[in-house]
Structures are given as C-alpha cells and as structure tokens.
Short mmCIF file of C-alpha atoms in Angstrom, two decimals:
data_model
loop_
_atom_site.label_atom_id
_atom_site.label_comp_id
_atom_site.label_asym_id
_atom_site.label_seq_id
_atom_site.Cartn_x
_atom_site.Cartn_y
_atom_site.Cartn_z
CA UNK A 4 105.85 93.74 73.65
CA UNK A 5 107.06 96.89 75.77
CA UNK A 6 109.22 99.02 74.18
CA UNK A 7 111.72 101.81 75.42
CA UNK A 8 113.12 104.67 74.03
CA UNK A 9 116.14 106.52 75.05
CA UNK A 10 118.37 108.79 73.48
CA UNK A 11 121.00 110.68 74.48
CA UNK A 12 121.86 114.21 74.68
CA UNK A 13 123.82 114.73 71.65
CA UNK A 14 120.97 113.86 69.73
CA UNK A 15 117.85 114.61 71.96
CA UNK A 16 116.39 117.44 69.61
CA UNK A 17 114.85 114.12 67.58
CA UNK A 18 113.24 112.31 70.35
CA UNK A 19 109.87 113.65 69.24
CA UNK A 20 110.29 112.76 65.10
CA UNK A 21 111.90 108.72 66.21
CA UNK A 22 108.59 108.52 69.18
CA UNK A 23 106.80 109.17 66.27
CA UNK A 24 107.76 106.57 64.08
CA UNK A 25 108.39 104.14 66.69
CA UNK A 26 104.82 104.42 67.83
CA UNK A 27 103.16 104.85 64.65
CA UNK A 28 105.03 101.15 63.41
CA UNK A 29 105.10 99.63 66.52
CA UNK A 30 101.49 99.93 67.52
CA UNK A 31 100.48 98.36 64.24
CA UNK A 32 101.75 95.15 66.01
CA UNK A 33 100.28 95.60 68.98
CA UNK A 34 103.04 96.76 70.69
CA UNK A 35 103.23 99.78 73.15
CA UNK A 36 106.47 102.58 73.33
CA UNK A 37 107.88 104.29 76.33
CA UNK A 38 109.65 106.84 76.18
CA UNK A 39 112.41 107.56 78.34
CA UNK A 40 113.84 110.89 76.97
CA UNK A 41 116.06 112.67 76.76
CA UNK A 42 113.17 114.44 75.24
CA UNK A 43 114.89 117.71 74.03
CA UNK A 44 118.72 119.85 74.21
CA UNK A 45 116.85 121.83 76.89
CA UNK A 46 116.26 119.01 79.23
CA UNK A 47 118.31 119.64 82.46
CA UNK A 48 118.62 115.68 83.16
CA UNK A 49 121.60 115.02 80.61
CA UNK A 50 122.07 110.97 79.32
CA UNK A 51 125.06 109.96 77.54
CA UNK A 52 125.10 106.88 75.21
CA UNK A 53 126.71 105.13 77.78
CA UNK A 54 124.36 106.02 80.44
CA UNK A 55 121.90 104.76 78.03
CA UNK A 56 123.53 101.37 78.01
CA UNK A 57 122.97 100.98 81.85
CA UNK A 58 119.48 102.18 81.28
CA UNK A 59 118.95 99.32 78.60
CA UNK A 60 120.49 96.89 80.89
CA UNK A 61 118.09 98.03 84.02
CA UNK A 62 115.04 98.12 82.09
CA UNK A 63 115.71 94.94 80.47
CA UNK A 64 116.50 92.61 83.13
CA UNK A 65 114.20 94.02 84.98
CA UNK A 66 111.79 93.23 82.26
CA UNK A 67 110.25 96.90 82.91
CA UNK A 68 110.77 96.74 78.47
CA UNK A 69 110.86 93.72 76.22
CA UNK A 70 112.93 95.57 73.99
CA UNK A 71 115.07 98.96 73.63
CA UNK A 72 115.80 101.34 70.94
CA UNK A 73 118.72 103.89 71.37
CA UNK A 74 121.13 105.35 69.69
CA UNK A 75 123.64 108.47 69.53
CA UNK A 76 125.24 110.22 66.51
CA UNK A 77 126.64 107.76 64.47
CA UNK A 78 124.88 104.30 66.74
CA UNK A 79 128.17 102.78 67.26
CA UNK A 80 128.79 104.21 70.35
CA UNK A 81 125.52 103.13 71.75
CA UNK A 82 125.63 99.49 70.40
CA UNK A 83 129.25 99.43 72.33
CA UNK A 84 127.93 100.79 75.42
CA UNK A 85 124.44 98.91 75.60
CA UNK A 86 126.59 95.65 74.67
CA UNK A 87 129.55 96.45 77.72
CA UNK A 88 125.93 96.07 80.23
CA UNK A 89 124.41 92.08 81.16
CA UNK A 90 120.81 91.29 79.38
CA UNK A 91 120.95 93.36 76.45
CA UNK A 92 122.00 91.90 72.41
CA UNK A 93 122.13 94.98 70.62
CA UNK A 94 122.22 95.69 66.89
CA UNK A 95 123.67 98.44 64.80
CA UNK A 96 120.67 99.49 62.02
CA UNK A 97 120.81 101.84 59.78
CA UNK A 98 118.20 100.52 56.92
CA UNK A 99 115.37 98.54 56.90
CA UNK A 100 116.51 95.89 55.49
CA UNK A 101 119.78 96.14 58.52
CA UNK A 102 116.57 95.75 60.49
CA UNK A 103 114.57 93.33 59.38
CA UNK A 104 117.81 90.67 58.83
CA UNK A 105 118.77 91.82 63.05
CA UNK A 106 115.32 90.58 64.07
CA UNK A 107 115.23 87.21 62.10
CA UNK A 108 118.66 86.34 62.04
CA UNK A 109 120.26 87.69 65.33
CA UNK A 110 117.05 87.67 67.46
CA UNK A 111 118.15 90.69 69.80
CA UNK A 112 116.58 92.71 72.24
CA UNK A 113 117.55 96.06 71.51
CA UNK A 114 118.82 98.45 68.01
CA UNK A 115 121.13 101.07 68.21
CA UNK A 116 120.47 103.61 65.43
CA UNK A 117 122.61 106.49 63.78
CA UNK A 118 120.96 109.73 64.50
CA UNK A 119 122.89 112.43 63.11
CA UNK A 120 125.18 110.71 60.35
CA UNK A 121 123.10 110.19 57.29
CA UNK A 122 120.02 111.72 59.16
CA UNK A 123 118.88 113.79 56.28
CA UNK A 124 116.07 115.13 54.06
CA UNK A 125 113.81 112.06 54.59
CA UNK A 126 115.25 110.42 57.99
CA UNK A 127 112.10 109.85 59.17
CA UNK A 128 110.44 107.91 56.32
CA UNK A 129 113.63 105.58 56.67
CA UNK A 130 112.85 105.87 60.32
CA UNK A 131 109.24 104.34 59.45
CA UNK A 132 110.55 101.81 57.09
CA UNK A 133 113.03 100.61 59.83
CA UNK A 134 110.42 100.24 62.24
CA UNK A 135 108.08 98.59 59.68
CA UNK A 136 110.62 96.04 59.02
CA UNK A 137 111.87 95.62 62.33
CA UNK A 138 108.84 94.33 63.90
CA UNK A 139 107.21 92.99 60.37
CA UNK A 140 107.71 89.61 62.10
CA UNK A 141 108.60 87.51 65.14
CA UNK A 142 111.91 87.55 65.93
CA UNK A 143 114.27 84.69 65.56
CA UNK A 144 112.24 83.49 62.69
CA UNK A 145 115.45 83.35 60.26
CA UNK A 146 116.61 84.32 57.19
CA UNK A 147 116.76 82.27 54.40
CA UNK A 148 113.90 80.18 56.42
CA UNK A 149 115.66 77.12 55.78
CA UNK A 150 118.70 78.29 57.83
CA UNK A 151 116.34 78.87 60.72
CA UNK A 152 118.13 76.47 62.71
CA UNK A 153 121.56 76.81 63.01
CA UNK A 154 120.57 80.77 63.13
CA UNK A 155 118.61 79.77 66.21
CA UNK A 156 121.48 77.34 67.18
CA UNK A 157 123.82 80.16 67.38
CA UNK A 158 121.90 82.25 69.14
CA UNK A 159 121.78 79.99 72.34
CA UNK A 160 125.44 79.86 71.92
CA UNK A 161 125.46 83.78 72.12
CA UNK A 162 123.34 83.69 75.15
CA UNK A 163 125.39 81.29 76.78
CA UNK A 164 128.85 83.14 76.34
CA UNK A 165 127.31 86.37 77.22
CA UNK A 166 126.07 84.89 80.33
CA UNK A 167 129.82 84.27 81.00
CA UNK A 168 131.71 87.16 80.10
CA UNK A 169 129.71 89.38 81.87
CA UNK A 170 131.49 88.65 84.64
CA UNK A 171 135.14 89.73 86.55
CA UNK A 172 137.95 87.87 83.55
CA UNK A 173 139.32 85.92 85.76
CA UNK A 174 136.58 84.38 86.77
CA UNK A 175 135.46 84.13 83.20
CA UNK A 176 138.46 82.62 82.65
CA UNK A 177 138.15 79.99 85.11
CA UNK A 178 134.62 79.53 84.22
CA UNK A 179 134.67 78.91 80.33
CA UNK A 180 135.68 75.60 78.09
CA UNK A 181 139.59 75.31 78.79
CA UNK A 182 140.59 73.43 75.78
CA UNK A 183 138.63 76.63 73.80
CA UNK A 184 140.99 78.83 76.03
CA UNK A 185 144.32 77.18 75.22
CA UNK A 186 143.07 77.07 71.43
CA UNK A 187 142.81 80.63 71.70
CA UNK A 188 146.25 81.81 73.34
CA UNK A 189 148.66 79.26 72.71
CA UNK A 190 150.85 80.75 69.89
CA UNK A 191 153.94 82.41 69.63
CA UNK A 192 153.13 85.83 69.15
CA UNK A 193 150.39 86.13 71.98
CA UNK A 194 153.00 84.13 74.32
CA UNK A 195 155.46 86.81 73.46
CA UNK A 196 153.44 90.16 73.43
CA UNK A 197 150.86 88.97 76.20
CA UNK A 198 152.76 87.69 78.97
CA UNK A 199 155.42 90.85 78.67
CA UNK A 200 152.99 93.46 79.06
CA UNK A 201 150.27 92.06 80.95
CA UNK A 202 150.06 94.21 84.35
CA UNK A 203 147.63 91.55 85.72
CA UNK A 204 149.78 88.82 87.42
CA UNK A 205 146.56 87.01 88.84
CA UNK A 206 145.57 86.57 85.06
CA UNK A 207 148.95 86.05 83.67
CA UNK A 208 149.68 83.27 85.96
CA UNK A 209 146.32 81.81 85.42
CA UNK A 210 147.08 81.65 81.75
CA UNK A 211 150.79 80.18 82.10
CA UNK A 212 148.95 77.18 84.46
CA UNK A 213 147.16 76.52 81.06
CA UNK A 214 149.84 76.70 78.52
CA UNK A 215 151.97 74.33 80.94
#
C-alpha cells in the first residue's frame, strides 16, 4: 500500500517527527510513505487543511496513494475538508486504539490526526502506537469479529451514498431513494422552517412535488 502524507501549514514544523513514525510503522507492513509536505513553517508553498482535502481527493482517485494521512491543529478541520472532496472516507484519530477500531470497523482510506492539541511530551510515541495499530491488520476485518458483517454491510452502504452526494443537491435529490427522502422531510417543523427560508426555488419546488 502507498501512502501519503500531507500536512498543512499551521502545523508543518512536525512533518519530519509524523514521516518518522509513519515510515518507521508503516514499512514494518510492507508499506511505502510519501511525503507531500508541507515539510516546514519556512516552506514558501503554503497548504491549508482544506487544500489538503483536494490533495487527498486527487491522489486518491487517481490512485497515485492507497491511503492518506493528514491532519491540522486539532484534525477536525481536516477530516471536514478531506470528507467535503469525492474518493476519500476519512477518520478522526487521536489514540491507537481510535485507530485500530477506524481500520477494522470503518474500513477508510485516509486519518485525520490532531497535531497541536494534546501534542505533548511524548506525541510521537503515541504517534508510533497509532501507526502500529493502524496498519496492525487488514482493513475492514471488524471488530468484535463476529460483527464483521454487517460492519462490512454498512460500509457498501457508505460507499454507495457517498457516490451520490457528491454530486450538485438537486441532482442528488433526484437521484436518491424517494420514499427515504419524504421519510426524511415530511414533518411539521421542517415544512415550516424549510420551505420559508429556503433561497433555492429549484430545490424547494422539487421538495413540495414530493410532499404532494
């Protein structure tokens, strides 16, 4: 498995200390790290987290990586961002055992880690742990073993959605189960709030066809 590192510029005094422990865990699998910076709060070439995201996205559908690691000060950001882009599942990790349950349960293809919150004396033996537990096994495996399959189940089902939404709403509108659409909207209080705010008539009418 190829896998990519970016970080962004907020944090990109520790791209030498998380290439470390990438490498050192990952190549005990067999696996091989690039990194794609930003390598230091020097660099000229500035990435945000959200850059990042459309990095993750490229690299990944392009299958250029298998996998991507990122992250940004606290990881939420970058999990956000990577998610907003087609192609990539990300995770937010923070332990190992966050980890090692995102690889067997969720079966994703890239992590978003905290970099500066919590990223104390010792970051980068939890860094190693993380690693260690992260690729410890195939992903998708499951956890407890014997929920396997529904865990695998719903991971098709994520897929499948994702494959959807990532497209313009209306269209995903159009495109997805109706009766799971009408389940979702018709009630009052959506009725009410939705359809007198909404600044999308396209949409709105759309939505009014199916609540008719």
């Amino acid at each position: 498995m190829k896998i990519a590192l970016i970080n962004e510029n907020s944090q990109a005094a520790k791209n030498s200390i998380i290439y470390t422990s990438l490498v050192q865990e990952a190549e005990k699998k067999g696996h091989t790290v690039d990194n794609y910076g930003m390598y230091s709060n020097e660099q000229e070439h500035q990435l945000t987290y959200v850059q990042n995201g459309l990095i993750a996205s490229i690299l990944l559908t392009t299958k250029a990586a298998d996998f991507v690691v990122t992250g940004c000060g606290t990881g939420q950001g970058a999990m956000l961002a990577c998610n907003s882009f087609p192609n990539v599942l990300c995770g937010h990790i923070v332990t190992p055992l966050d980890a090692f349950l995102f690889g067997q349960v969720n079966d994703g293809n890239c992590v978003a880690m905290p970099f500066a919150q919590g990223f104390g004396w010792g970051a980068e033996v939890n860094l190693n742990y993380t690693f260690e537990k992260l690729f410890s096994e195939p992903f998708g495996g499951g956890y407890p073993k014997d929920r396997v399959i529904p865990e695998q189940r719903n991971k098709k089902i994520l897929d499948s959605v994702k494959a959807v939404t990532h497209q313009p709403l209306i269209k995903i509108l159009k495109e997805i189960d109706q009766d799971f659409l009408k389940s979702a909207i018709n009630y009052p209080e959506f009725k009410d709030m939705f359809f007198k705010n909404s600044q999308d008539q396209e949409i709105s009418n759309y939505l009014k066809s199916i609540l008719d």
